[in-house]
CSV table of C-alpha atoms in Angstrom, one decimal:
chain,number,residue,atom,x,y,z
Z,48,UNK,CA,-32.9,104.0,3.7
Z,49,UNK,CA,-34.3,103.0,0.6
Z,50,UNK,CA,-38.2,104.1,-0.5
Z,51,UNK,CA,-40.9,102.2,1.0
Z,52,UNK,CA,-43.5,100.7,-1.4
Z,53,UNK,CA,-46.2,103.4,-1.0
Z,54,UNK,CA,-43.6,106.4,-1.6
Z,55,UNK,CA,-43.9,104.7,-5.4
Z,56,UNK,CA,-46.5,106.3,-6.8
Z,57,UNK,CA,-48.5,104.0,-9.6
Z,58,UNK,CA,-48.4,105.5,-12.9
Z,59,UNK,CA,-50.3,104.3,-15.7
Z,60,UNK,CA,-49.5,104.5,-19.7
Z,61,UNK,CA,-51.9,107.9,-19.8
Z,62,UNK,CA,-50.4,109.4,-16.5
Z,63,UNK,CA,-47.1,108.8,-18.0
Z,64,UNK,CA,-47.4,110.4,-21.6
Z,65,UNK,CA,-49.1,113.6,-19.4
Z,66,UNK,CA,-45.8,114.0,-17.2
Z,67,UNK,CA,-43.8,113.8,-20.6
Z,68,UNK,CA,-45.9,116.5,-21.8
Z,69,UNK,CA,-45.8,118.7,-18.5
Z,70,UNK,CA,-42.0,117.8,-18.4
Z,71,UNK,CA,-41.4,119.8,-22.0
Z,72,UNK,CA,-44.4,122.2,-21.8
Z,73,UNK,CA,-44.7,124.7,-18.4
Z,74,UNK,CA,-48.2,125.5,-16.7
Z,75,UNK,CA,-50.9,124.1,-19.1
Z,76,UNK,CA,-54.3,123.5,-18.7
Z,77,UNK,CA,-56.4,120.0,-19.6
Z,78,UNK,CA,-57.6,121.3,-22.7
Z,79,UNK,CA,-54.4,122.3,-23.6
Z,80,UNK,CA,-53.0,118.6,-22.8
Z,81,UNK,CA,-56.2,117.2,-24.6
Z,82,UNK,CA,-55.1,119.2,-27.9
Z,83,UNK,CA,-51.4,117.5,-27.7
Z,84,UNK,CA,-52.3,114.2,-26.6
Z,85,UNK,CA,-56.1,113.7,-26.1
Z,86,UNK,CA,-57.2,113.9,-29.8
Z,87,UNK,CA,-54.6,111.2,-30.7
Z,88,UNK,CA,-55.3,109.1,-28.6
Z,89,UNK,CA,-59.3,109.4,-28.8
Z,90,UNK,CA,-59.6,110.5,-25.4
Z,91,UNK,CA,-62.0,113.1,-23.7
Z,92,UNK,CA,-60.9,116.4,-22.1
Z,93,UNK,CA,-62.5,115.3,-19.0
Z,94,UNK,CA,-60.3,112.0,-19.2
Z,95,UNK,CA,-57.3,114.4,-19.5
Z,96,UNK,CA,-58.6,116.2,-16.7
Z,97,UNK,CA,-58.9,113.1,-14.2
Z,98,UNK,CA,-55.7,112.0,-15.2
Z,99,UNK,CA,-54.3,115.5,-14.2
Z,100,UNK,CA,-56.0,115.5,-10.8
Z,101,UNK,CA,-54.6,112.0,-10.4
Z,102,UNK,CA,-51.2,112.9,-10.5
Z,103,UNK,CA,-52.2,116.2,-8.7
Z,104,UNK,CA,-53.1,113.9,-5.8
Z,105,UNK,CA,-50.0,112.0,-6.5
Z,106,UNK,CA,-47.7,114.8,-5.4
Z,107,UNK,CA,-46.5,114.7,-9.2
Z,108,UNK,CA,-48.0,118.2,-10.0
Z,109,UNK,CA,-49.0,121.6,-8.8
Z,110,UNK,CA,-51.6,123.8,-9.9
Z,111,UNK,CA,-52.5,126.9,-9.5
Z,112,UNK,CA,-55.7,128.6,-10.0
Z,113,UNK,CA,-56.4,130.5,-13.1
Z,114,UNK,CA,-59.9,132.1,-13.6
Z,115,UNK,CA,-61.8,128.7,-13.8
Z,116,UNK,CA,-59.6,126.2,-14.6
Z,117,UNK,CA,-56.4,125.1,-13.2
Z,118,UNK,CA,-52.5,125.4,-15.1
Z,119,UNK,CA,-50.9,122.4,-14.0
Z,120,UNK,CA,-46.9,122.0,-14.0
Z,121,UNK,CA,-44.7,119.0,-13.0
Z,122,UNK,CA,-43.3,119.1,-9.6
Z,123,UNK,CA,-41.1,116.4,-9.7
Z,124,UNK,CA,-38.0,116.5,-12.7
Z,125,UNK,CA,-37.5,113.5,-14.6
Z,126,UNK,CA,-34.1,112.8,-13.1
Z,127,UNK,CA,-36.2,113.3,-9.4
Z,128,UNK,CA,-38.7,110.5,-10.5
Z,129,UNK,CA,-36.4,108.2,-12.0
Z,130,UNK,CA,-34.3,108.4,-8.7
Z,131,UNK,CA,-37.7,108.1,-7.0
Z,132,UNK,CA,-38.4,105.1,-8.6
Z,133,UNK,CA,-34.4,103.6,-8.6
Z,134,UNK,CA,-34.6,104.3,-5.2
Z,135,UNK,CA,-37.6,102.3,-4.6
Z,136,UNK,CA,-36.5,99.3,-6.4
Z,137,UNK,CA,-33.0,98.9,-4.2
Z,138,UNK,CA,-35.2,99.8,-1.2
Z,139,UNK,CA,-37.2,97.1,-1.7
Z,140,UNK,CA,-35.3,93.9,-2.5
Z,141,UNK,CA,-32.8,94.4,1.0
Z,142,UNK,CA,-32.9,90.6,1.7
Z,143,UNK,CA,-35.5,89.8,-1.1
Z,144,UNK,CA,-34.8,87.8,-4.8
Z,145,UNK,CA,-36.3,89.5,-7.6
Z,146,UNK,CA,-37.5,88.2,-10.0
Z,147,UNK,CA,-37.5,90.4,-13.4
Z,148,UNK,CA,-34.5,92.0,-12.5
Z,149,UNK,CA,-31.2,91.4,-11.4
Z,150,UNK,CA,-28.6,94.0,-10.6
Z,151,UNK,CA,-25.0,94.1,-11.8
Z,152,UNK,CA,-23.7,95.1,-8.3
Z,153,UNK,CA,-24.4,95.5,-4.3
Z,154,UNK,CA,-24.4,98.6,-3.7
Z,155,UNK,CA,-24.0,98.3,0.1
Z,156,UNK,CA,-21.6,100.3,1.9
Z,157,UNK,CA,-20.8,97.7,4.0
Z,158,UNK,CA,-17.7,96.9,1.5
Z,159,UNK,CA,-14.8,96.5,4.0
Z,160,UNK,CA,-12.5,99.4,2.2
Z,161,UNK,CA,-9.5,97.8,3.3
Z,162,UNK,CA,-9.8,94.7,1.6
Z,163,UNK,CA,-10.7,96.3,-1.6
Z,164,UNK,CA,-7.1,98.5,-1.2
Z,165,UNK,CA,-5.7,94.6,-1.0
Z,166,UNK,CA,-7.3,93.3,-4.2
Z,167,UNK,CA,-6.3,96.6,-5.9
Z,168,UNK,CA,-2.8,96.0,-5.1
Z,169,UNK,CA,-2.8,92.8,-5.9
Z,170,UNK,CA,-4.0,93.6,-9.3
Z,171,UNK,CA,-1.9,96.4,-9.8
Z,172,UNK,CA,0.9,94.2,-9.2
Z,173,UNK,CA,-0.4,91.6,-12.1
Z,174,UNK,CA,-1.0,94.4,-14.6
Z,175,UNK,CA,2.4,95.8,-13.9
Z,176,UNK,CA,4.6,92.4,-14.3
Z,177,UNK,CA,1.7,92.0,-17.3
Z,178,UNK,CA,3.8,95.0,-18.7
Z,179,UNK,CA,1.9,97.2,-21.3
B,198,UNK,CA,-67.0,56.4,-1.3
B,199,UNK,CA,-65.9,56.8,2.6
B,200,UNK,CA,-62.6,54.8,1.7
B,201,UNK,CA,-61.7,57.6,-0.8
B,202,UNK,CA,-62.6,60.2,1.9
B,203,UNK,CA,-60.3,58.0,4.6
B,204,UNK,CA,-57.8,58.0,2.0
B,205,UNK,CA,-57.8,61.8,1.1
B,206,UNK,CA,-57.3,62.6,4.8
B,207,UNK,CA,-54.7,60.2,5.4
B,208,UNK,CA,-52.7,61.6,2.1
B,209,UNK,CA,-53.3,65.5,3.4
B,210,UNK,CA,-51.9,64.7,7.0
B,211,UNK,CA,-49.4,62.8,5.0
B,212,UNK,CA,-48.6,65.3,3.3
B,213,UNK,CA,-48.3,68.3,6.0
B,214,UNK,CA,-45.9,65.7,8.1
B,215,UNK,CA,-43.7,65.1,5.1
B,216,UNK,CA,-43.7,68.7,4.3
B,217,UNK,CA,-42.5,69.9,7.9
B,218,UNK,CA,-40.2,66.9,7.6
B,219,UNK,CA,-39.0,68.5,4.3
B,220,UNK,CA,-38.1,72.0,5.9
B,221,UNK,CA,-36.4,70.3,8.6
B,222,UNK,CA,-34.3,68.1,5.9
B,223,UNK,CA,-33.5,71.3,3.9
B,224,UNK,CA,-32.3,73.2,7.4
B,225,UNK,CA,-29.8,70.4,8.0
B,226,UNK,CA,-28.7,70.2,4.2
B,227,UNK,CA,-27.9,74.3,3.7
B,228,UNK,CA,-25.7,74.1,6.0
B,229,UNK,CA,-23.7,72.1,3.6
B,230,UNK,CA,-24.0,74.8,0.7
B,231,UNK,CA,-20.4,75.6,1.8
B,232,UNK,CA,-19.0,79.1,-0.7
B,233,UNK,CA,-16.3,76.8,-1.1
B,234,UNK,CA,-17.8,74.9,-3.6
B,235,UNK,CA,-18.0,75.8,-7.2
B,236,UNK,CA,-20.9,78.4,-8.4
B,237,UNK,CA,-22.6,75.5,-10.6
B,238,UNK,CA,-22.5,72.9,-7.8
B,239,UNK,CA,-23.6,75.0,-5.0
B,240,UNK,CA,-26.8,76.1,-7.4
B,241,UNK,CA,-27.5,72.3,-8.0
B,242,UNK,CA,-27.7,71.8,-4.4
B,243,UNK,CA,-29.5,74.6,-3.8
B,244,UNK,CA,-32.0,73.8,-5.8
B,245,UNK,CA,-32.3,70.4,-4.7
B,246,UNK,CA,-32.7,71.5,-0.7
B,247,UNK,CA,-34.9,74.0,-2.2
B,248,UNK,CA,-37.1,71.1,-4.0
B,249,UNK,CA,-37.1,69.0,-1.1
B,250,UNK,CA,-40.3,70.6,1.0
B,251,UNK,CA,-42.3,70.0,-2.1
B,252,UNK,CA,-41.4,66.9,-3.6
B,253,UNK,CA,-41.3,64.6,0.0
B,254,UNK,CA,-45.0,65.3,0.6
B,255,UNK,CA,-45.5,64.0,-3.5
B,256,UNK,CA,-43.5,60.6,-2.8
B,257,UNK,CA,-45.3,60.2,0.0
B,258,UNK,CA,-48.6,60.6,-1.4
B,259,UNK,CA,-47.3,58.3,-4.0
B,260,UNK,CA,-46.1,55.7,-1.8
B,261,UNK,CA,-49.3,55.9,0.0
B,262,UNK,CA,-51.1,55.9,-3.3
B,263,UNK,CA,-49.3,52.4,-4.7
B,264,UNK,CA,-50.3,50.6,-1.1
B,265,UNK,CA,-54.1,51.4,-1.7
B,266,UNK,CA,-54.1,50.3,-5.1
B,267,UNK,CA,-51.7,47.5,-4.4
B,268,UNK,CA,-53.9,44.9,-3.5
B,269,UNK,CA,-56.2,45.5,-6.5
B,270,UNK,CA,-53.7,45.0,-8.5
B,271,UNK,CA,-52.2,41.5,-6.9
B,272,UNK,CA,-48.7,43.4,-5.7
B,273,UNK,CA,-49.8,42.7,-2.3
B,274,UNK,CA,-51.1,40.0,-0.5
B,275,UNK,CA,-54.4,40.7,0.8
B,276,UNK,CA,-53.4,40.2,4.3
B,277,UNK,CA,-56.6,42.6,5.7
B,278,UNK,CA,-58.8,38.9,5.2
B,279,UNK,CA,-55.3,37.2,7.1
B,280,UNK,CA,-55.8,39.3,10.4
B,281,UNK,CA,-58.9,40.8,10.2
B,282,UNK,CA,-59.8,44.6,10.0
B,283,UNK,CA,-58.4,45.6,13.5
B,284,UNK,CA,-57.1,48.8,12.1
B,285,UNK,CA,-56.9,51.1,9.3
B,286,UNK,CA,-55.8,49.6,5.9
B,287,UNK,CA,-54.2,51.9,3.5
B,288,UNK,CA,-56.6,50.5,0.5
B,289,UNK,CA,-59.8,52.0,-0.6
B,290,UNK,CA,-61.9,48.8,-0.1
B,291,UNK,CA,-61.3,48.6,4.0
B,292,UNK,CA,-60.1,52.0,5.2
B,293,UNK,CA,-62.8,53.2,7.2
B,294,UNK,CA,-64.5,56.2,7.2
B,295,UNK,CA,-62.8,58.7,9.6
B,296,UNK,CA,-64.3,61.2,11.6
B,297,UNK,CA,-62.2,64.1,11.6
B,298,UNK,CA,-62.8,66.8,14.5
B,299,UNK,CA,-63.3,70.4,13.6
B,300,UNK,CA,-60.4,70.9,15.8
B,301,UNK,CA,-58.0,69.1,13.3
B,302,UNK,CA,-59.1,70.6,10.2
B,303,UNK,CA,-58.9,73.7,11.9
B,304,UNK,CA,-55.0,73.2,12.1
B,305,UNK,CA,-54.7,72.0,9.2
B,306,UNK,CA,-56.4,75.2,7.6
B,307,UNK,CA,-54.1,77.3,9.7
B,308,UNK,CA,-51.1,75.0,8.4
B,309,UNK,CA,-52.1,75.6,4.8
B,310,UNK,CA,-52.5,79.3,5.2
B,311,UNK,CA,-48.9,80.0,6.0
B,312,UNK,CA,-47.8,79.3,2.5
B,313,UNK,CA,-50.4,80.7,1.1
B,314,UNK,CA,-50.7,83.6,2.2
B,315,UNK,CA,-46.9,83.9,1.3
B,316,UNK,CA,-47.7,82.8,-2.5
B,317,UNK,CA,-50.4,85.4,-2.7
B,318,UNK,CA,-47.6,88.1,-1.0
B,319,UNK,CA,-45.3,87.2,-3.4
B,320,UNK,CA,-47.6,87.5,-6.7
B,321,UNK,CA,-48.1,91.1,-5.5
B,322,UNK,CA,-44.9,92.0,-4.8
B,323,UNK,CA,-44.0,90.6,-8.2
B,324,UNK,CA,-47.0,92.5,-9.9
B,325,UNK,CA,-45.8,96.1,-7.7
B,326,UNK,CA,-42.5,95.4,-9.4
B,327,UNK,CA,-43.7,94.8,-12.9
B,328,UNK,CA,-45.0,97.6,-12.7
B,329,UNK,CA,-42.1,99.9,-11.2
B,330,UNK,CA,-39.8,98.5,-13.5
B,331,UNK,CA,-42.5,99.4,-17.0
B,332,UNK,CA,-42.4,103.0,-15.8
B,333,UNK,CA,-38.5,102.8,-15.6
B,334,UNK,CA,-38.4,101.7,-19.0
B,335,UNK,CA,-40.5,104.1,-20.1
B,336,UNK,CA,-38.6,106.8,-17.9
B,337,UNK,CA,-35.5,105.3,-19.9
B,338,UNK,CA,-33.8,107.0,-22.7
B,339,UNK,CA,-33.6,104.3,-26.2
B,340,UNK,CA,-36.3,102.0,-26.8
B,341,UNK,CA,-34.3,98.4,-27.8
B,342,UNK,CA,-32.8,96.2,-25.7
B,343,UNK,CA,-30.7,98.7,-24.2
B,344,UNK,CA,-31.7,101.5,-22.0
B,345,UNK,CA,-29.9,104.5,-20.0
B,346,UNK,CA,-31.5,105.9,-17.0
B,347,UNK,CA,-30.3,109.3,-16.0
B,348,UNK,CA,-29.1,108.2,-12.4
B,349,UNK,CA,-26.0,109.8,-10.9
B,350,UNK,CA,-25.4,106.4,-9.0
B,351,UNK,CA,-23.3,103.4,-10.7
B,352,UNK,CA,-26.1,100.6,-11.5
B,353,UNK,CA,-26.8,98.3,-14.0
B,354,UNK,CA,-29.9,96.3,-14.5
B,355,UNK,CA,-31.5,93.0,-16.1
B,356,UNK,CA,-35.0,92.9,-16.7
B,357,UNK,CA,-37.4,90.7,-18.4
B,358,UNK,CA,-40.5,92.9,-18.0
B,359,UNK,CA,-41.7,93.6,-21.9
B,360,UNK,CA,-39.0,91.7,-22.8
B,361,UNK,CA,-35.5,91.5,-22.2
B,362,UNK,CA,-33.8,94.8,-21.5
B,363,UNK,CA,-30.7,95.7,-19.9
B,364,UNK,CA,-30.4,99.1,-18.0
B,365,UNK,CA,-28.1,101.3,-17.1
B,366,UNK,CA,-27.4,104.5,-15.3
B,367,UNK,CA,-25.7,107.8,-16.7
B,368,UNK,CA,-23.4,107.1,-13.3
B,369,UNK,CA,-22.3,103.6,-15.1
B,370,UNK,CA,-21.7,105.5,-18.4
B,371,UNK,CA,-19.2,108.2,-16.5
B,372,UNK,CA,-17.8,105.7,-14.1
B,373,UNK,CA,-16.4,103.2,-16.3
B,374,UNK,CA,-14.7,103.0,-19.6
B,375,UNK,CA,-15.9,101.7,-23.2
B,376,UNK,CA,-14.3,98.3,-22.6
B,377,UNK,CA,-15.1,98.0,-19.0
B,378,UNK,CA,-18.9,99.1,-20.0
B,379,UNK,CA,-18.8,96.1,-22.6
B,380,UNK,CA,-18.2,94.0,-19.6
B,381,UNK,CA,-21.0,95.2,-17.9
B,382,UNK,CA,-23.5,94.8,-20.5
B,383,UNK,CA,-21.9,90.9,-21.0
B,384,UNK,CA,-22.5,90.1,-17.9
B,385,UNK,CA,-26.0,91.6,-17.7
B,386,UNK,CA,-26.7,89.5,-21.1
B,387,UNK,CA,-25.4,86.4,-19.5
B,388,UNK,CA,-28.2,86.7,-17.1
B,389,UNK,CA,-30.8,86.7,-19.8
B,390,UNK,CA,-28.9,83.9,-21.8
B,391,UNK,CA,-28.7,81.5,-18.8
B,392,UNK,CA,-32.7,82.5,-17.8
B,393,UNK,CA,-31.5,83.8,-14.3
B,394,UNK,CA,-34.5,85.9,-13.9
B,395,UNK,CA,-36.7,83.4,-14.5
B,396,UNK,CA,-35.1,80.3,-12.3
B,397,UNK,CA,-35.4,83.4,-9.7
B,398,UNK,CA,-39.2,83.4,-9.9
B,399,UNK,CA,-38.9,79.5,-8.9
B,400,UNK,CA,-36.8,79.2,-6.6
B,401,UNK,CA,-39.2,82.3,-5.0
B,402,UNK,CA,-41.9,79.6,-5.4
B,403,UNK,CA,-40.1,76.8,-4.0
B,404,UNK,CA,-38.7,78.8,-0.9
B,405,UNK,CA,-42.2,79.4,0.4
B,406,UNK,CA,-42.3,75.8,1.6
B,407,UNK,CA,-39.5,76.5,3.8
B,408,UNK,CA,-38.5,77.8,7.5
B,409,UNK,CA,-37.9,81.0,6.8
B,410,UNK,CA,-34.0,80.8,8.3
B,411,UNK,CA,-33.7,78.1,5.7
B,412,UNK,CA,-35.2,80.5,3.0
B,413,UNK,CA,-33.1,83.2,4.0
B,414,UNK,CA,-30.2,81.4,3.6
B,415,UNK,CA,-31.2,79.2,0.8
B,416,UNK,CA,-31.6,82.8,-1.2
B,417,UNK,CA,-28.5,84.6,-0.2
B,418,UNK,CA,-26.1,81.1,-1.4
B,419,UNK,CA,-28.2,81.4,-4.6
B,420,UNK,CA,-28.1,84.7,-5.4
B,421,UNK,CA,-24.6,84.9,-4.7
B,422,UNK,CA,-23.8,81.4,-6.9
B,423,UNK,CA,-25.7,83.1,-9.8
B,424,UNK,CA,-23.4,85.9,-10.0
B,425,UNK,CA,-20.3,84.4,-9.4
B,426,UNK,CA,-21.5,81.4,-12.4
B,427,UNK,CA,-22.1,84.9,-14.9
B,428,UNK,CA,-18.9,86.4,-13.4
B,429,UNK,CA,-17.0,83.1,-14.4
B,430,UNK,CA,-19.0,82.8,-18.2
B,431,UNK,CA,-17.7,86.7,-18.4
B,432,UNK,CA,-14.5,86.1,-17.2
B,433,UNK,CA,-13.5,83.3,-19.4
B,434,UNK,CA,-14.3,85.8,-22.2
B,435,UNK,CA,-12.3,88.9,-20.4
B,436,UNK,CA,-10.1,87.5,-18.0
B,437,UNK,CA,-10.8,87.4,-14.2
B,438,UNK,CA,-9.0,90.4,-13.7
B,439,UNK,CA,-10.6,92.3,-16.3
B,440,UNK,CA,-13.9,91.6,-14.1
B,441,UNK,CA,-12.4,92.0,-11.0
B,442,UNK,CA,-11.6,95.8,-12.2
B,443,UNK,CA,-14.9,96.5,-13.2
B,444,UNK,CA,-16.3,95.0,-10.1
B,445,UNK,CA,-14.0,97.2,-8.2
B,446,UNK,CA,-14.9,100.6,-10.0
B,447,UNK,CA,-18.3,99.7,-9.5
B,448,UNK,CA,-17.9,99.5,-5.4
B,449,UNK,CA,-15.8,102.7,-5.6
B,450,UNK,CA,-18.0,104.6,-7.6
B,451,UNK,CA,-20.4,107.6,-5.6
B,452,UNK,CA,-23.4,105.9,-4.5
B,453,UNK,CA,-26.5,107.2,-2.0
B,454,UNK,CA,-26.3,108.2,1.1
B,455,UNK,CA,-28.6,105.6,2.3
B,456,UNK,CA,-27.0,102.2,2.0
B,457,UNK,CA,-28.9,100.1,-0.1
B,458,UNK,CA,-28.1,96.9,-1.3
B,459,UNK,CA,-29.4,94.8,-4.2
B,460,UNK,CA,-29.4,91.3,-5.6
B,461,UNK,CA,-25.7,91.4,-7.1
B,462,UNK,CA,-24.5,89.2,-4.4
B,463,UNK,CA,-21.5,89.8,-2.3
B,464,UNK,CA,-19.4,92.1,-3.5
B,465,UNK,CA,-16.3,91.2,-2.5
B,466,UNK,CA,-17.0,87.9,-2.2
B,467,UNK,CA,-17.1,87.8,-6.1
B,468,UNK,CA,-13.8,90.0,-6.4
B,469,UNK,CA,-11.7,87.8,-4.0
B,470,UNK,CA,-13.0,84.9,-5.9
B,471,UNK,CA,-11.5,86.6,-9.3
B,472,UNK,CA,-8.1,87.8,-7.9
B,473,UNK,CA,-7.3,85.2,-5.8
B,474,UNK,CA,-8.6,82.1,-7.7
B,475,UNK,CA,-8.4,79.9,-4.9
B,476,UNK,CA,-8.4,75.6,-6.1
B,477,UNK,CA,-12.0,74.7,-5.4
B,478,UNK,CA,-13.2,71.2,-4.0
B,479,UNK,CA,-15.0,68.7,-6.2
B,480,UNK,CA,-17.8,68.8,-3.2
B,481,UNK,CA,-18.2,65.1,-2.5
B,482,UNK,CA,-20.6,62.8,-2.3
B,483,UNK,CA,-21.8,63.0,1.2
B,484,UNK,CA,-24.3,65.6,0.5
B,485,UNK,CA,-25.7,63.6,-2.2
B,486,UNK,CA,-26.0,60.8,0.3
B,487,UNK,CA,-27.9,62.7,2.8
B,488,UNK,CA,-30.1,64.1,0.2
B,489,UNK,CA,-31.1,61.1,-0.4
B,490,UNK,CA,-31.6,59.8,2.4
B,491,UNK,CA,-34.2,62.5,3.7
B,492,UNK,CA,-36.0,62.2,0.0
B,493,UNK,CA,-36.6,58.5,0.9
B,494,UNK,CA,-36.8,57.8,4.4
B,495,UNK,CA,-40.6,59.0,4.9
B,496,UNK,CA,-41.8,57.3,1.8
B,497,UNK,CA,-40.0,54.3,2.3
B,498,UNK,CA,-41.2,53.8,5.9
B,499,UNK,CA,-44.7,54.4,4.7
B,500,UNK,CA,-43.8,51.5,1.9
B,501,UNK,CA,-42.3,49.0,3.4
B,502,UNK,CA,-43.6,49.6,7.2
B,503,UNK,CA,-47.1,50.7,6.4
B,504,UNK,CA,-48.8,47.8,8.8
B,505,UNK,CA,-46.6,49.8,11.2
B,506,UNK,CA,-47.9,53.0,10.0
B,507,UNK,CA,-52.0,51.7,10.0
B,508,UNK,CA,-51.9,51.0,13.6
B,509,UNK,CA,-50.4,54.4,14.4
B,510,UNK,CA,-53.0,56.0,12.1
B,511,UNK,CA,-55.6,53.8,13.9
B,512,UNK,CA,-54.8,55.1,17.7
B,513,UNK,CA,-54.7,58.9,16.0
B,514,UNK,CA,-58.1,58.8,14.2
B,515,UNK,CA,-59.3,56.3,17.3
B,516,UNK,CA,-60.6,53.8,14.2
């Protein structure tokens, strides 16, 4: 069944820019973060380092332990999150409106197949006395 | 002073009465939301049962509001002098103060709560999906209006979250073709050009008022009417059948597992309604009658049969 609201982790602007990072650059440490995105941004190591742990406790990283500090790496793809997150948006509006956001299509399987085979026919018959 | 206090807690029971009067009213009239009708005139109704839970308990606060300034202003006779003041008046000068138990307040808090508690439920589900969808758009490849989400699954999205954006999935891209994909994205604009996303947000609002059977209902007809109105505006530019094909690649294409199932409506509601393009009724005029009729009843009995209504007010508060 679809994702259930706490499965969808909360990601802020910061946490966000550190996963595109981790997602082009393998096992790296918070200074090393800090020197591609911190200095930009004005932002301390130790706010680099937080954010890190956040996402650590998210389930959104691994570590492992390297002297004294931690390399971090993503554990979750990009195409894994987005489907995360997809998944958690169709989950969650079963018999609820939306409001910002409206899909193009119910994606149920509950489509009765053998009525779709019907209204195929029939417009395969149209398109066909149609000619090209 | 204690008038005004007798007349605030008149208007508030006045107001809870009407508004379970309205939610029974709007029960009776969705059953008359028939799919028959046409997309536009099944949305006008909708909204109108959907209005009715919140606009009685106003009338009737108005209607109670013109009697107690009535005789004031001359409109009425001052018939409390006539008769004496054997019971409650509905005017500020003679309506008593009333003594209401703890007891009734306390079902009147409880009565209040219901709605909202769903109002403050609904702002944050509506935050928790502001949010999800900003981190989609920022997972999102582009960065104008239109955005493609690398999702094996056949989807298309509509969102109005840092401003309009339509969405779709690398599944879409590989499942249809140029011109069907143009068809998509119409129809996804047509929901930004007719405001859909926001007249969702109200109705949400409005449907808190309501039994929730009613609401349920009440949201699946409009939902489903919205579509079909954007599958019409899209058709008319396409061709029905045009739309009908993309609808039906769509519901073929790989999906999840899971089923899930989204705000697009009946599916094949909205492709039987394309192919087979059945005559539609002009609706008739029955609804509107009844609509009126439980719009005006409450109000007008409190109008025109308010000596009626004092005395039953005076054996409730025992005044």
């Amino acid at each position: 069944m679809g994702v259930s609201d706490s499965q969808i982790p909360k990601l802020g602007a910061l946490e966000m820019a550190v996963l595109e990072h981790l997602w082009s650059n393998d096992r790296v440490t918070a200074k090393e973060v800090h020197e591609s995105l911190g200095a930009a941004r004005g932002i301390s190591v130790n706010t680099v380092q937080s954010t890190l742990e956040r996402l650590y406790r998210k389930q959104l990283l691994s570590r492992e332990k390297c002297g004294r500090s931690f390399r971090y790496a993503a554990a979750r793809s990009r195409e894994q999150l987005v489907a995360l997150f997809v998944d958690g948006l169709l989950g969650r509006f079963g018999a609820d409106a939306t409001s910002a956001f409206a899909a193009f299509i119910e994606t149920s399987d509950e489509i009765d197949a053998e009525e779709l085979i019907r209204l195929e026919s029939i417009l395969r018959r149209r398109r066909e006395e149609l000619g090209p | 002073m204690s008038g005004v206090y007798g007349f605030a807690a008149i208007s508030l029971t006045a107001s809870i009465i009407a508004w379970l009067a309205g939610a029974v009213g709007a029960m009776l009239l969705s059953a008359h939301l028939a799919q028959t009708l046409q997309p536009d005139e099944r949305l006008r109704r909708c909204l109108f049962v959907a209005l009715l839970p919140a606009v009685l308990p106003a009338l009737t606060v108005l209607a109670l509001t013109f009697l107690a300034l009535a005789k004031p202003l001359g409109l009425i006779a001052d018939h409390c002098i006539e008769h004496g003041l054997g019971h409650p008046h509905f005017c500020f000068e003679h309506l008593p103060h009333l003594a209401v138990s703890g007891l009734v307040w306390g079902v009147v808090a409880i009565l209040l709560a219901y709605p909202a508690i769903s109002f403050f439920r609904l702002l944050v589900r509506e935050r928790r999906l502001s949010e999800t969808i900003r981190v989609m758009l920022s997972l999102a490849r582009g960065s104008g209006a239109l955005r493609i989400l690398d999702d094996d699954r056949a989807l298309a999205f509509t969102s109005a979250v840092q401003g309009p954006a339509v969405l779709l999935t690398t599944g879409t891209l590989r499942t249809l073709t140029r011109s069907q994909r143009r068809i998509v994205l119409a129809h996804e604009l047509q929901h930004l050009r007719s405001g859909d996303l926001h007249w969702h947000r109200i109705v949400e609002v409005l449907l808190i008022l309501h039994l929730p059977h009613t609401a349920k209902r009440l949201r699946s007809v409009w939902l489903q009417s919205v579509e079909e109105r954007v599958d019409d505006a899209v058709a008319s530019r396409f061709g029905a059948d045009r739309v009908a094909e993309v609808l039906l690649a769509m519901a073929r294409a790989p999906k999840s597992p899971a089923p899930l199932s989204v705000t697009g409506g009946n599916t094949l509601l909205r492709i039987r309604r394309l192919v087979e393009r059945q005559p539609v009724p002009n609706g008739g005029a029955f609804f509107t009658w009844l609509y009126l009729a439980c719009l005006t009843v409450l109000p007008g009995f409190v109008l025109f049969a308010h000596h009626e209504v004092e005395t039953f007010v005076g054996l409730v508060f025992g005044v």
